[in-house]
Amino acid sequence: MEIANVFTVIAFVFCALVLLVLIITVINLYFIDQRQKQHPVLRNYPVVGRARYFLETIGPELRQYLFNNDNEGKPLSREQYEHIVKKAKYKRDVIGFGSKRDFEEAGYYIRNSMFPKITEELKMDRETKVTTNRYLLVKEPLFTRRKEHFEQDESIAYLLDDSDAIVIGRNVKQPFIVKGQIGMSAMSYGSLGERAVTALSEGLGMAKGTWMNTGEGGLSEYHLKGGVDIIMQIGPGLFGVRDKAGNFSWDALLEKSKIPEIKAFELKLAQGAKTRGGHIDAEKVTEEIAKIRMVEPFKSIDSPNRFIEFTNFPSLFDFVERIREHTGKPVGIKVVIGSRHEADELAKQMKLTGKGPDFITVDGGEGGTGATYQELADSVGLPIKSALPLLDHALLQHGVRDRVKIIASGKLFSPDRVAVALAMGADLVNIARGFMITVGCIQALKCHSNACPVGVTTTDPFLQKALVIDEKKHRTANYVIAMREGLFRLAAAAGLDSPVHFRSEHVVYKDEKGKTWSLEDIYQMIVKEEVAK
């Protein structure tokens, strides 16, 4: 028999065997599906019904990449996501033809000046330079990957002028001086893997003038890698500042305060996406993370809903005072505003006691998280554009606004959103998910599962190898610098020489019918309502 015929016979036999196996498999699945009692679709439509479950599983990816339009996706749309990526990769974000914003919808707009500031009139630090690597897009073919060139780029850091630097804790022994208004929001090591934390630390350190918040998971060596300024967060679980019995340790706090990179401490009363204590699944609690937090490894961790060290504003303020005296550094609180009453009570107690925090981080209900429950994320706590004015107005009304700085957070990932927040009363802004995207996040929405496919929110060594620190750190730095540049650009358009001068009169709200109000008008209406009561 000729060799060609031999191969033909072999191929025929192989195909026949494959077909036979498939037929047997289908028949077997048919009877399994028909007899099972859990899924009605499979019981009535054996085998064929499995296609439904397959499409259901890959549905989020299909919607994200194929079916949702550029502005539909949640939590961040494709349009928003791409603007963050462009700033991080290319250190710039330029569009052509026109905006994709729906101008018929209600929204906030920055009021432009008839006589904007020119670049030379802007008041900024022009001496501090930053050198990073960025991508230069060479060609974008249809059927192959885009061709990009990685190049070194030097630019000014777009920091505030020394005279405009923001001082947190002016009266403490070691005040925290900030020259950039944008920093990294609280994200714990454990929720993020060590590669992600390291890339963020090194990138923020390169960008200069910014800070990173440790999150309630305690301080790790990875936070310190980039030499960036750090706000150490302390949650109700007291991770990093507790003894083996779980009680607050003043000795551990003092030890942390001696670390030069730590510039301030923050007590986490609540978080926008979960007005409760934090949670981390058992598979994420490695031995290293357990050592840092002083808990048992490979067991789920739940923080209490609140601190047991205080039960009201006076006792909270006493605790803040004691930490401030013990460390010599500024102390702040992180809160979620639920109504005008909470904001008013906070400011009122600051006035009555003469005490209080050096800064207040107000987190909007639209904020992100590594893990929470749907009912908390969707319905508890006001969004930032409602919460921030309430807090600012209450502090002003009780005459204590000059004693405290406000840090705002809640999807403030673009310069225009930051500018609106500053106009609403914020001094500084925290960003979390924007920074996650700079180190590779693709919004897989698996942060709680330890199965992040790009190695950002996982402690799995295999998955983490996808994240290359030496590449991602440049993206983080580029994003911060591009954000600050955009903020100065908006200030110039509004006729301001620096973004520190954004006020309520610089933002206008337009409703669906085209009617407009300035934030100043809205605040005056709030005051009139209060007087009427």
PDB file of N, CA and C in Angstrom, residues 200-296:
ATOM      1  N   LEU A 200       3.200  51.591  41.795  1.00  0.00           N
ATOM      2  CA  LEU A 200       2.538  52.842  42.168  1.00  0.00           C
ATOM      3  C   LEU A 200       3.449  53.711  43.019  1.00  0.00           C
ATOM      4  N   SER A 201       4.124  53.118  43.977  1.00  0.00           N
ATOM      5  CA  SER A 201       5.036  53.865  44.846  1.00  0.00           C
ATOM      6  C   SER A 201       6.169  54.505  44.042  1.00  0.00           C
ATOM      7  N   GLU A 202       6.776  53.717  43.162  1.00  0.00           N
ATOM      8  CA  GLU A 202       7.901  54.239  42.379  1.00  0.00           C
ATOM      9  C   GLU A 202       7.430  55.282  41.372  1.00  0.00           C
ATOM     10  N   GLY A 203       6.260  55.066  40.769  1.00  0.00           N
ATOM     11  CA  GLY A 203       5.743  56.041  39.818  1.00  0.00           C
ATOM     12  C   GLY A 203       5.375  57.353  40.471  1.00  0.00           C
ATOM     13  N   LEU A 204       4.714  57.289  41.616  1.00  0.00           N
ATOM     14  CA  LEU A 204       4.346  58.497  42.344  1.00  0.00           C
ATOM     15  C   LEU A 204       5.589  59.222  42.848  1.00  0.00           C
ATOM     16  N   GLY A 205       6.589  58.445  43.256  1.00  0.00           N
ATOM     17  CA  GLY A 205       7.853  59.054  43.683  1.00  0.00           C
ATOM     18  C   GLY A 205       8.532  59.800  42.549  1.00  0.00           C
ATOM     19  N   MET A 206       8.492  59.228  41.352  1.00  0.00           N
ATOM     20  CA  MET A 206       9.070  59.887  40.177  1.00  0.00           C
ATOM     21  C   MET A 206       8.351  61.200  39.865  1.00  0.00           C
ATOM     22  N   ALA A 207       7.020  61.192  40.009  1.00  0.00           N
ATOM     23  CA  ALA A 207       6.219  62.364  39.646  1.00  0.00           C
ATOM     24  C   ALA A 207       6.437  63.540  40.591  1.00  0.00           C
ATOM     25  N   LYS A 208       6.820  63.260  41.827  1.00  0.00           N
ATOM     26  CA  LYS A 208       7.099  64.265  42.850  1.00  0.00           C
ATOM     27  C   LYS A 208       5.847  65.058  43.242  1.00  0.00           C
ATOM     28  N   GLY A 209       5.878  65.596  44.459  1.00  0.00           N
ATOM     29  CA  GLY A 209       4.828  66.485  44.920  1.00  0.00           C
ATOM     30  C   GLY A 209       3.500  65.822  45.210  1.00  0.00           C
ATOM     31  N   THR A 210       3.457  64.501  45.277  1.00  0.00           N
ATOM     32  CA  THR A 210       2.198  63.796  45.497  1.00  0.00           C
ATOM     33  C   THR A 210       2.336  62.853  46.689  1.00  0.00           C
ATOM     34  N   TRP A 211       1.336  62.017  46.900  1.00  0.00           N
ATOM     35  CA  TRP A 211       1.342  61.114  48.053  1.00  0.00           C
ATOM     36  C   TRP A 211       0.595  59.834  47.715  1.00  0.00           C
ATOM     37  N   MET A 212       0.785  58.820  48.548  1.00  0.00           N
ATOM     38  CA  MET A 212      -0.017  57.611  48.439  1.00  0.00           C
ATOM     39  C   MET A 212      -0.555  57.256  49.822  1.00  0.00           C
ATOM     40  N   ASN A 213      -1.798  56.804  49.846  1.00  0.00           N
ATOM     41  CA  ASN A 213      -2.441  56.389  51.090  1.00  0.00           C
ATOM     42  C   ASN A 213      -2.330  54.872  51.186  1.00  0.00           C
ATOM     43  N   THR A 214      -1.890  54.379  52.319  1.00  0.00           N
ATOM     44  CA  THR A 214      -1.632  52.941  52.471  1.00  0.00           C
ATOM     45  C   THR A 214      -2.902  52.096  52.460  1.00  0.00           C
ATOM     46  N   GLY A 215      -4.061  52.717  52.720  1.00  0.00           N
ATOM     47  CA  GLY A 215      -5.240  51.912  52.983  1.00  0.00           C
ATOM     48  C   GLY A 215      -5.142  51.340  54.386  1.00  0.00           C
ATOM     49  N   GLU A 216      -6.217  50.690  54.835  1.00  0.00           N
ATOM     50  CA  GLU A 216      -6.263  50.241  56.225  1.00  0.00           C
ATOM     51  C   GLU A 216      -5.451  48.971  56.484  1.00  0.00           C
ATOM     52  N   GLY A 217      -4.810  48.427  55.443  1.00  0.00           N
ATOM     53  CA  GLY A 217      -4.065  47.179  55.599  1.00  0.00           C
ATOM     54  C   GLY A 217      -2.690  47.314  56.214  1.00  0.00           C
ATOM     55  N   GLY A 218      -2.308  48.528  56.581  1.00  0.00           N
ATOM     56  CA  GLY A 218      -1.004  48.720  57.211  1.00  0.00           C
ATOM     57  C   GLY A 218       0.080  49.062  56.211  1.00  0.00           C
ATOM     58  N   LEU A 219       1.226  49.461  56.740  1.00  0.00           N
ATOM     59  CA  LEU A 219       2.365  49.862  55.918  1.00  0.00           C
ATOM     60  C   LEU A 219       3.208  48.646  55.555  1.00  0.00           C
ATOM     61  N   SER A 220       3.519  48.512  54.260  1.00  0.00           N
ATOM     62  CA  SER A 220       4.387  47.431  53.799  1.00  0.00           C
ATOM     63  C   SER A 220       5.674  48.013  53.242  1.00  0.00           C
ATOM     64  N   GLU A 221       6.668  47.168  53.043  1.00  0.00           N
ATOM     65  CA  GLU A 221       7.928  47.624  52.459  1.00  0.00           C
ATOM     66  C   GLU A 221       7.726  48.123  51.033  1.00  0.00           C
ATOM     67  N   TYR A 222       6.677  47.650  50.376  1.00  0.00           N
ATOM     68  CA  TYR A 222       6.427  48.027  48.977  1.00  0.00           C
ATOM     69  C   TYR A 222       5.926  49.461  48.868  1.00  0.00           C
ATOM     70  N   HIS A 223       5.222  49.944  49.893  1.00  0.00           N
ATOM     71  CA  HIS A 223       4.804  51.345  49.910  1.00  0.00           C
ATOM     72  C   HIS A 223       6.023  52.274  49.950  1.00  0.00           C
ATOM     73  N   LEU A 224       7.099  51.795  50.544  1.00  0.00           N
ATOM     74  CA  LEU A 224       8.277  52.637  50.752  1.00  0.00           C
ATOM     75  C   LEU A 224       9.270  52.590  49.595  1.00  0.00           C
ATOM     76  N   LYS A 225       9.028  51.734  48.609  1.00  0.00           N
ATOM     77  CA  LYS A 225       9.998  51.519  47.532  1.00  0.00           C
ATOM     78  C   LYS A 225      10.343  52.794  46.768  1.00  0.00           C
ATOM     79  N   GLY A 226       9.349  53.656  46.527  1.00  0.00           N
ATOM     80  CA  GLY A 226       9.585  54.823  45.671  1.00  0.00           C
ATOM     81  C   GLY A 226       9.944  56.082  46.413  1.00  0.00           C
ATOM     82  N   GLY A 227       9.984  56.040  47.740  1.00  0.00           N
ATOM     83  CA  GLY A 227      10.318  57.234  48.508  1.00  0.00           C
ATOM     84  C   GLY A 227       9.239  58.305  48.458  1.00  0.00           C
ATOM     85  N   VAL A 228       8.023  57.936  48.068  1.00  0.00           N
ATOM     86  CA  VAL A 228       6.922  58.896  47.977  1.00  0.00           C
ATOM     87  C   VAL A 228       6.380  59.213  49.367  1.00  0.00           C
ATOM     88  N   ASP A 229       5.802  60.415  49.514  1.00  0.00           N
ATOM     89  CA  ASP A 229       5.159  60.776  50.774  1.00  0.00           C
ATOM     90  C   ASP A 229       3.963  59.857  51.020  1.00  0.00           C
ATOM     91  N   ILE A 230       3.768  59.499  52.276  1.00  0.00           N
ATOM     92  CA  ILE A 230       2.743  58.506  52.615  1.00  0.00           C
ATOM     93  C   ILE A 230       1.801  59.027  53.695  1.00  0.00           C
ATOM     94  N   ILE A 231       0.507  58.824  53.460  1.00  0.00           N
ATOM     95  CA  ILE A 231      -0.491  58.981  54.512  1.00  0.00           C
ATOM     96  C   ILE A 231      -0.841  57.574  54.975  1.00  0.00           C
ATOM     97  N   MET A 232      -0.545  57.253  56.210  1.00  0.00           N
ATOM     98  CA  MET A 232      -0.844  55.925  56.728  1.00  0.00           C
ATOM     99  C   MET A 232      -2.253  55.909  57.296  1.00  0.00           C
ATOM    100  N   GLN A 233      -3.075  55.056  56.717  1.00  0.00           N
ATOM    101  CA  GLN A 233      -4.457  54.946  57.173  1.00  0.00           C
ATOM    102  C   GLN A 233      -4.580  53.907  58.287  1.00  0.00           C
ATOM    103  N   ILE A 234      -5.392  54.231  59.266  1.00  0.00           N
ATOM    104  CA  ILE A 234      -5.677  53.317  60.370  1.00  0.00           C
ATOM    105  C   ILE A 234      -7.176  53.045  60.365  1.00  0.00           C
ATOM    106  N   GLY A 235      -7.549  51.798  60.141  1.00  0.00           N
ATOM    107  CA  GLY A 235      -8.956  51.423  60.134  1.00  0.00           C
ATOM    108  C   GLY A 235      -9.371  50.831  61.463  1.00  0.00           C
ATOM    109  N   PRO A 236     -10.637  50.489  61.620  1.00  0.00           N
ATOM    110  CA  PRO A 236     -11.126  49.915  62.888  1.00  0.00           C
ATOM    111  C   PRO A 236     -10.425  48.614  63.270  1.00  0.00           C
ATOM    112  N   GLY A 237      -9.831  47.912  62.281  1.00  0.00           N
ATOM    113  CA  GLY A 237      -9.084  46.694  62.580  1.00  0.00           C
ATOM    114  C   GLY A 237      -7.709  46.960  63.155  1.00  0.00           C
ATOM    115  N   LEU A 238      -7.275  48.237  63.114  1.00  0.00           N
ATOM    116  CA  LEU A 238      -5.994  48.682  63.699  1.00  0.00           C
ATOM    117  C   LEU A 238      -4.788  47.966  63.096  1.00  0.00           C
ATOM    118  N   PHE A 239      -4.877  47.522  61.843  1.00  0.00           N
ATOM    119  CA  PHE A 239      -3.779  46.785  61.233  1.00  0.00           C
ATOM    120  C   PHE A 239      -2.522  47.651  61.145  1.00  0.00           C
ATOM    121  N   GLY A 240      -1.428  47.103  61.639  1.00  0.00           N
ATOM    122  CA  GLY A 240      -0.148  47.811  61.616  1.00  0.00           C
ATOM    123  C   GLY A 240       0.138  48.614  62.855  1.00  0.00           C
ATOM    124  N   VAL A 241      -0.891  48.870  63.676  1.00  0.00           N
ATOM    125  CA  VAL A 241      -0.679  49.641  64.911  1.00  0.00           C
ATOM    126  C   VAL A 241      -1.412  48.956  66.070  1.00  0.00           C
ATOM    127  N   ARG A 242      -1.348  47.628  66.095  1.00  0.00           N
ATOM    128  CA  ARG A 242      -2.011  46.905  67.173  1.00  0.00           C
ATOM    129  C   ARG A 242      -1.080  45.853  67.754  1.00  0.00           C
ATOM    130  N   ASP A 243      -1.446  45.372  68.920  1.00  0.00           N
ATOM    131  CA  ASP A 243      -0.664  44.299  69.521  1.00  0.00           C
ATOM    132  C   ASP A 243      -1.254  42.948  69.110  1.00  0.00           C
ATOM    133  N   LYS A 244      -0.699  41.878  69.628  1.00  0.00           N
ATOM    134  CA  LYS A 244      -1.133  40.542  69.222  1.00  0.00           C
ATOM    135  C   LYS A 244      -2.567  40.234  69.661  1.00  0.00           C
ATOM    136  N   ALA A 245      -3.022  40.944  70.668  1.00  0.00           N
ATOM    137  CA  ALA A 245      -4.389  40.730  71.145  1.00  0.00           C
ATOM    138  C   ALA A 245      -5.405  41.557  70.357  1.00  0.00           C
ATOM    139  N   GLY A 246      -4.898  42.400  69.456  1.00  0.00           N
ATOM    140  CA  GLY A 246      -5.794  43.204  68.636  1.00  0.00           C
ATOM    141  C   GLY A 246      -6.120  44.562  69.206  1.00  0.00           C
ATOM    142  N   ASN A 247      -5.426  44.968  70.284  1.00  0.00           N
ATOM    143  CA  ASN A 247      -5.661  46.280  70.885  1.00  0.00           C
ATOM    144  C   ASN A 247      -4.741  47.332  70.271  1.00  0.00           C
ATOM    145  N   PHE A 248      -5.154  48.584  70.334  1.00  0.00           N
ATOM    146  CA  PHE A 248      -4.336  49.670  69.793  1.00  0.00           C
ATOM    147  C   PHE A 248      -3.002  49.735  70.529  1.00  0.00           C
ATOM    148  N   SER A 249      -1.913  49.833  69.737  1.00  0.00           N
ATOM    149  CA  SER A 249      -0.570  49.873  70.320  1.00  0.00           C
ATOM    150  C   SER A 249       0.059  51.235  70.065  1.00  0.00           C
ATOM    151  N   TRP A 250       0.252  51.996  71.134  1.00  0.00           N
ATOM    152  CA  TRP A 250       0.879  53.313  70.997  1.00  0.00           C
ATOM    153  C   TRP A 250       2.354  53.186  70.649  1.00  0.00           C
ATOM    154  N   ASP A 251       2.971  52.118  71.072  1.00  0.00           N
ATOM    155  CA  ASP A 251       4.378  51.889  70.728  1.00  0.00           C
ATOM    156  C   ASP A 251       4.530  51.630  69.228  1.00  0.00           C
ATOM    157  N   ALA A 252       3.617  50.811  68.667  1.00  0.00           N
ATOM    158  CA  ALA A 252       3.657  50.534  67.227  1.00  0.00           C
ATOM    159  C   ALA A 252       3.400  51.811  66.435  1.00  0.00           C
ATOM    160  N   LEU A 253       2.492  52.651  66.923  1.00  0.00           N
ATOM    161  CA  LEU A 253       2.206  53.931  66.255  1.00  0.00           C
ATOM    162  C   LEU A 253       3.437  54.827  66.261  1.00  0.00           C
ATOM    163  N   LEU A 254       4.102  54.910  67.408  1.00  0.00           N
ATOM    164  CA  LEU A 254       5.297  55.743  67.517  1.00  0.00           C
ATOM    165  C   LEU A 254       6.390  55.248  66.580  1.00  0.00           C
ATOM    166  N   GLU A 255       6.534  53.933  66.498  1.00  0.00           N
ATOM    167  CA  GLU A 255       7.527  53.347  65.599  1.00  0.00           C
ATOM    168  C   GLU A 255       7.252  53.736  64.147  1.00  0.00           C
ATOM    169  N   LYS A 256       5.980  53.686  63.744  1.00  0.00           N
ATOM    170  CA  LYS A 256       5.611  54.061  62.377  1.00  0.00           C
ATOM    171  C   LYS A 256       5.855  55.556  62.139  1.00  0.00           C
ATOM    172  N   SER A 257       5.599  56.372  63.141  1.00  0.00           N
ATOM    173  CA  SER A 257       5.730  57.822  62.975  1.00  0.00           C
ATOM    174  C   SER A 257       7.174  58.255  62.751  1.00  0.00           C
ATOM    175  N   LYS A 258       8.117  57.391  63.136  1.00  0.00           N
ATOM    176  CA  LYS A 258       9.535  57.720  62.950  1.00  0.00           C
ATOM    177  C   LYS A 258      10.014  57.465  61.524  1.00  0.00           C
ATOM    178  N   ILE A 259       9.192  56.796  60.722  1.00  0.00           N
ATOM    179  CA  ILE A 259       9.546  56.549  59.319  1.00  0.00           C
ATOM    180  C   ILE A 259       9.382  57.860  58.559  1.00  0.00           C
ATOM    181  N   PRO A 260      10.448  58.387  57.949  1.00  0.00           N
ATOM    182  CA  PRO A 260      10.378  59.734  57.344  1.00  0.00           C
ATOM    183  C   PRO A 260       9.367  59.869  56.223  1.00  0.00           C
ATOM    184  N   GLU A 261       9.093  58.782  55.501  1.00  0.00           N
ATOM    185  CA  GLU A 261       8.141  58.881  54.387  1.00  0.00           C
ATOM    186  C   GLU A 261       6.702  59.103  54.866  1.00  0.00           C
ATOM    187  N   ILE A 262       6.399  58.670  56.091  1.00  0.00           N
ATOM    188  CA  ILE A 262       5.046  58.847  56.623  1.00  0.00           C
ATOM    189  C   ILE A 262       4.875  60.297  57.069  1.00  0.00           C
ATOM    190  N   LYS A 263       3.985  61.001  56.387  1.00  0.00           N
ATOM    191  CA  LYS A 263       3.791  62.424  56.642  1.00  0.00           C
ATOM    192  C   LYS A 263       2.536  62.720  57.459  1.00  0.00           C
ATOM    193  N   ALA A 264       1.589  61.768  57.487  1.00  0.00           N
ATOM    194  CA  ALA A 264       0.341  61.999  58.209  1.00  0.00           C
ATOM    195  C   ALA A 264      -0.351  60.665  58.477  1.00  0.00           C
ATOM    196  N   PHE A 265      -1.311  60.696  59.394  1.00  0.00           N
ATOM    197  CA  PHE A 265      -2.116  59.521  59.716  1.00  0.00           C
ATOM    198  C   PHE A 265      -3.590  59.845  59.449  1.00  0.00           C
ATOM    199  N   GLU A 266      -4.330  58.824  59.036  1.00  0.00           N
ATOM    200  CA  GLU A 266      -5.744  59.014  58.730  1.00  0.00           C
ATOM    201  C   GLU A 266      -6.564  57.918  59.403  1.00  0.00           C
ATOM    202  N   LEU A 267      -7.574  58.316  60.170  1.00  0.00           N
ATOM    203  CA  LEU A 267      -8.489  57.364  60.795  1.00  0.00           C
ATOM    204  C   LEU A 267      -9.667  57.138  59.850  1.00  0.00           C
ATOM    205  N   LYS A 268      -9.841  55.888  59.440  1.00  0.00           N
ATOM    206  CA  LYS A 268     -10.912  55.571  58.493  1.00  0.00           C
ATOM    207  C   LYS A 268     -12.201  55.266  59.237  1.00  0.00           C
ATOM    208  N   LEU A 269     -13.117  56.235  59.218  1.00  0.00           N
ATOM    209  CA  LEU A 269     -14.423  56.020  59.826  1.00  0.00           C
ATOM    210  C   LEU A 269     -15.352  55.296  58.862  1.00  0.00           C
ATOM    211  N   ALA A 270     -15.187  55.569  57.562  1.00  0.00           N
ATOM    212  CA  ALA A 270     -16.042  54.936  56.557  1.00  0.00           C
ATOM    213  C   ALA A 270     -15.418  55.109  55.184  1.00  0.00           C
ATOM    214  N   GLN A 271     -15.942  54.379  54.226  1.00  0.00           N
ATOM    215  CA  GLN A 271     -15.500  54.433  52.841  1.00  0.00           C
ATOM    216  C   GLN A 271     -16.727  54.486  51.945  1.00  0.00           C
ATOM    217  N   GLY A 272     -16.645  55.242  50.857  1.00  0.00           N
ATOM    218  CA  GLY A 272     -17.809  55.474  50.021  1.00  0.00           C
ATOM    219  C   GLY A 272     -18.490  54.226  49.518  1.00  0.00           C
ATOM    220  N   ALA A 273     -17.698  53.251  49.082  1.00  0.00           N
ATOM    221  CA  ALA A 273     -18.279  52.038  48.509  1.00  0.00           C
ATOM    222  C   ALA A 273     -18.723  51.045  49.570  1.00  0.00           C
ATOM    223  N   LYS A 274     -18.340  51.290  50.806  1.00  0.00           N
ATOM    224  CA  LYS A 274     -18.749  50.372  51.881  1.00  0.00           C
ATOM    225  C   LYS A 274     -18.653  51.100  53.217  1.00  0.00           C
ATOM    226  N   THR A 275     -19.752  51.623  53.674  1.00  0.00           N
ATOM    227  CA  THR A 275     -19.750  52.304  54.975  1.00  0.00           C
ATOM    228  C   THR A 275     -19.779  51.248  56.067  1.00  0.00           C
ATOM    229  N   ARG A 276     -18.721  50.489  56.073  1.00  0.00           N
ATOM    230  CA  ARG A 276     -18.533  49.387  57.022  1.00  0.00           C
ATOM    231  C   ARG A 276     -17.042  49.140  57.096  1.00  0.00           C
ATOM    232  N   GLY A 277     -16.627  48.173  57.894  1.00  0.00           N
ATOM    233  CA  GLY A 277     -15.228  47.807  57.938  1.00  0.00           C
ATOM    234  C   GLY A 277     -14.794  47.111  56.657  1.00  0.00           C
ATOM    235  N   GLY A 278     -13.495  46.976  56.479  1.00  0.00           N
ATOM    236  CA  GLY A 278     -12.965  46.340  55.277  1.00  0.00           C
ATOM    237  C   GLY A 278     -13.069  44.827  55.321  1.00  0.00           C
ATOM    238  N   HIS A 279     -12.846  44.210  54.159  1.00  0.00           N
ATOM    239  CA  HIS A 279     -12.885  42.756  54.051  1.00  0.00           C
ATOM    240  C   HIS A 279     -11.809  42.309  53.074  1.00  0.00           C
ATOM    241  N   ILE A 280     -11.151  41.194  53.399  1.00  0.00           N
ATOM    242  CA  ILE A 280     -10.194  40.593  52.476  1.00  0.00           C
ATOM    243  C   ILE A 280     -10.344  39.076  52.575  1.00  0.00           C
ATOM    244  N   ASP A 281     -10.500  38.430  51.428  1.00  0.00           N
ATOM    245  CA  ASP A 281     -10.731  36.986  51.409  1.00  0.00           C
ATOM    246  C   ASP A 281      -9.495  36.210  51.848  1.00  0.00           C
ATOM    247  N   ALA A 282      -9.721  34.992  52.354  1.00  0.00           N
ATOM    248  CA  ALA A 282      -8.670  34.172  52.949  1.00  0.00           C
ATOM    249  C   ALA A 282      -7.504  33.921  51.998  1.00  0.00           C
ATOM    250  N   GLU A 283      -7.817  33.665  50.708  1.00  0.00           N
ATOM    251  CA  GLU A 283      -6.747  33.326  49.765  1.00  0.00           C
ATOM    252  C   GLU A 283      -5.781  34.483  49.516  1.00  0.00           C
ATOM    253  N   LYS A 284      -6.221  35.688  49.865  1.00  0.00           N
ATOM    254  CA  LYS A 284      -5.334  36.842  49.704  1.00  0.00           C
ATOM    255  C   LYS A 284      -4.455  37.075  50.933  1.00  0.00           C
ATOM    256  N   VAL A 285      -4.795  36.443  52.053  1.00  0.00           N
ATOM    257  CA  VAL A 285      -4.073  36.694  53.305  1.00  0.00           C
ATOM    258  C   VAL A 285      -2.866  35.762  53.382  1.00  0.00           C
ATOM    259  N   THR A 286      -1.804  36.155  52.697  1.00  0.00           N
ATOM    260  CA  THR A 286      -0.573  35.378  52.730  1.00  0.00           C
ATOM    261  C   THR A 286       0.105  35.549  54.090  1.00  0.00           C
ATOM    262  N   GLU A 287       1.151  34.782  54.316  1.00  0.00           N
ATOM    263  CA  GLU A 287       1.876  34.879  55.596  1.00  0.00           C
ATOM    264  C   GLU A 287       2.489  36.268  55.768  1.00  0.00           C
ATOM    265  N   GLU A 288       2.969  36.845  54.652  1.00  0.00           N
ATOM    266  CA  GLU A 288       3.571  38.183  54.725  1.00  0.00           C
ATOM    267  C   GLU A 288       2.523  39.226  55.100  1.00  0.00           C
ATOM    268  N   ILE A 289       1.364  39.156  54.448  1.00  0.00           N
ATOM    269  CA  ILE A 289       0.292  40.108  54.733  1.00  0.00           C
ATOM    270  C   ILE A 289      -0.215  39.920  56.162  1.00  0.00           C
ATOM    271  N   ALA A 290      -0.317  38.680  56.590  1.00  0.00           N
ATOM    272  CA  ALA A 290      -0.754  38.402  57.958  1.00  0.00           C
ATOM    273  C   ALA A 290       0.233  38.990  58.978  1.00  0.00           C
ATOM    274  N   LYS A 291       1.512  38.927  58.678  1.00  0.00           N
ATOM    275  CA  LYS A 291       2.528  39.477  59.582  1.00  0.00           C
ATOM    276  C   LYS A 291       2.408  40.997  59.679  1.00  0.00           C
ATOM    277  N   ILE A 292       2.192  41.637  58.526  1.00  0.00           N
ATOM    278  CA  ILE A 292       2.041  43.090  58.500  1.00  0.00           C
ATOM    279  C   ILE A 292       0.811  43.519  59.287  1.00  0.00           C
ATOM    280  N   ARG A 293      -0.282  42.760  59.147  1.00  0.00           N
ATOM    281  CA  ARG A 293      -1.536  43.129  59.795  1.00  0.00           C
ATOM    282  C   ARG A 293      -1.690  42.540  61.193  1.00  0.00           C
ATOM    283  N   MET A 294      -0.798  41.590  61.518  1.00  0.00           N
ATOM    284  CA  MET A 294      -0.847  40.899  62.797  1.00  0.00           C
ATOM    285  C   MET A 294      -2.152  40.115  62.966  1.00  0.00           C
ATOM    286  N   VAL A 295      -2.414  39.276  61.961  1.00  0.00           N
ATOM    287  CA  VAL A 295      -3.580  38.387  61.972  1.00  0.00           C
ATOM    288  C   VAL A 295      -3.119  36.993  61.569  1.00  0.00           C
ATOM    289  N   GLU A 296      -4.029  36.037  61.572  1.00  0.00           N
ATOM    290  CA  GLU A 296      -3.695  34.678  61.156  1.00  0.00           C
ATOM    291  C   GLU A 296      -3.706  34.557  59.635  1.00  0.00           C
TER     292      GLU A 296
END
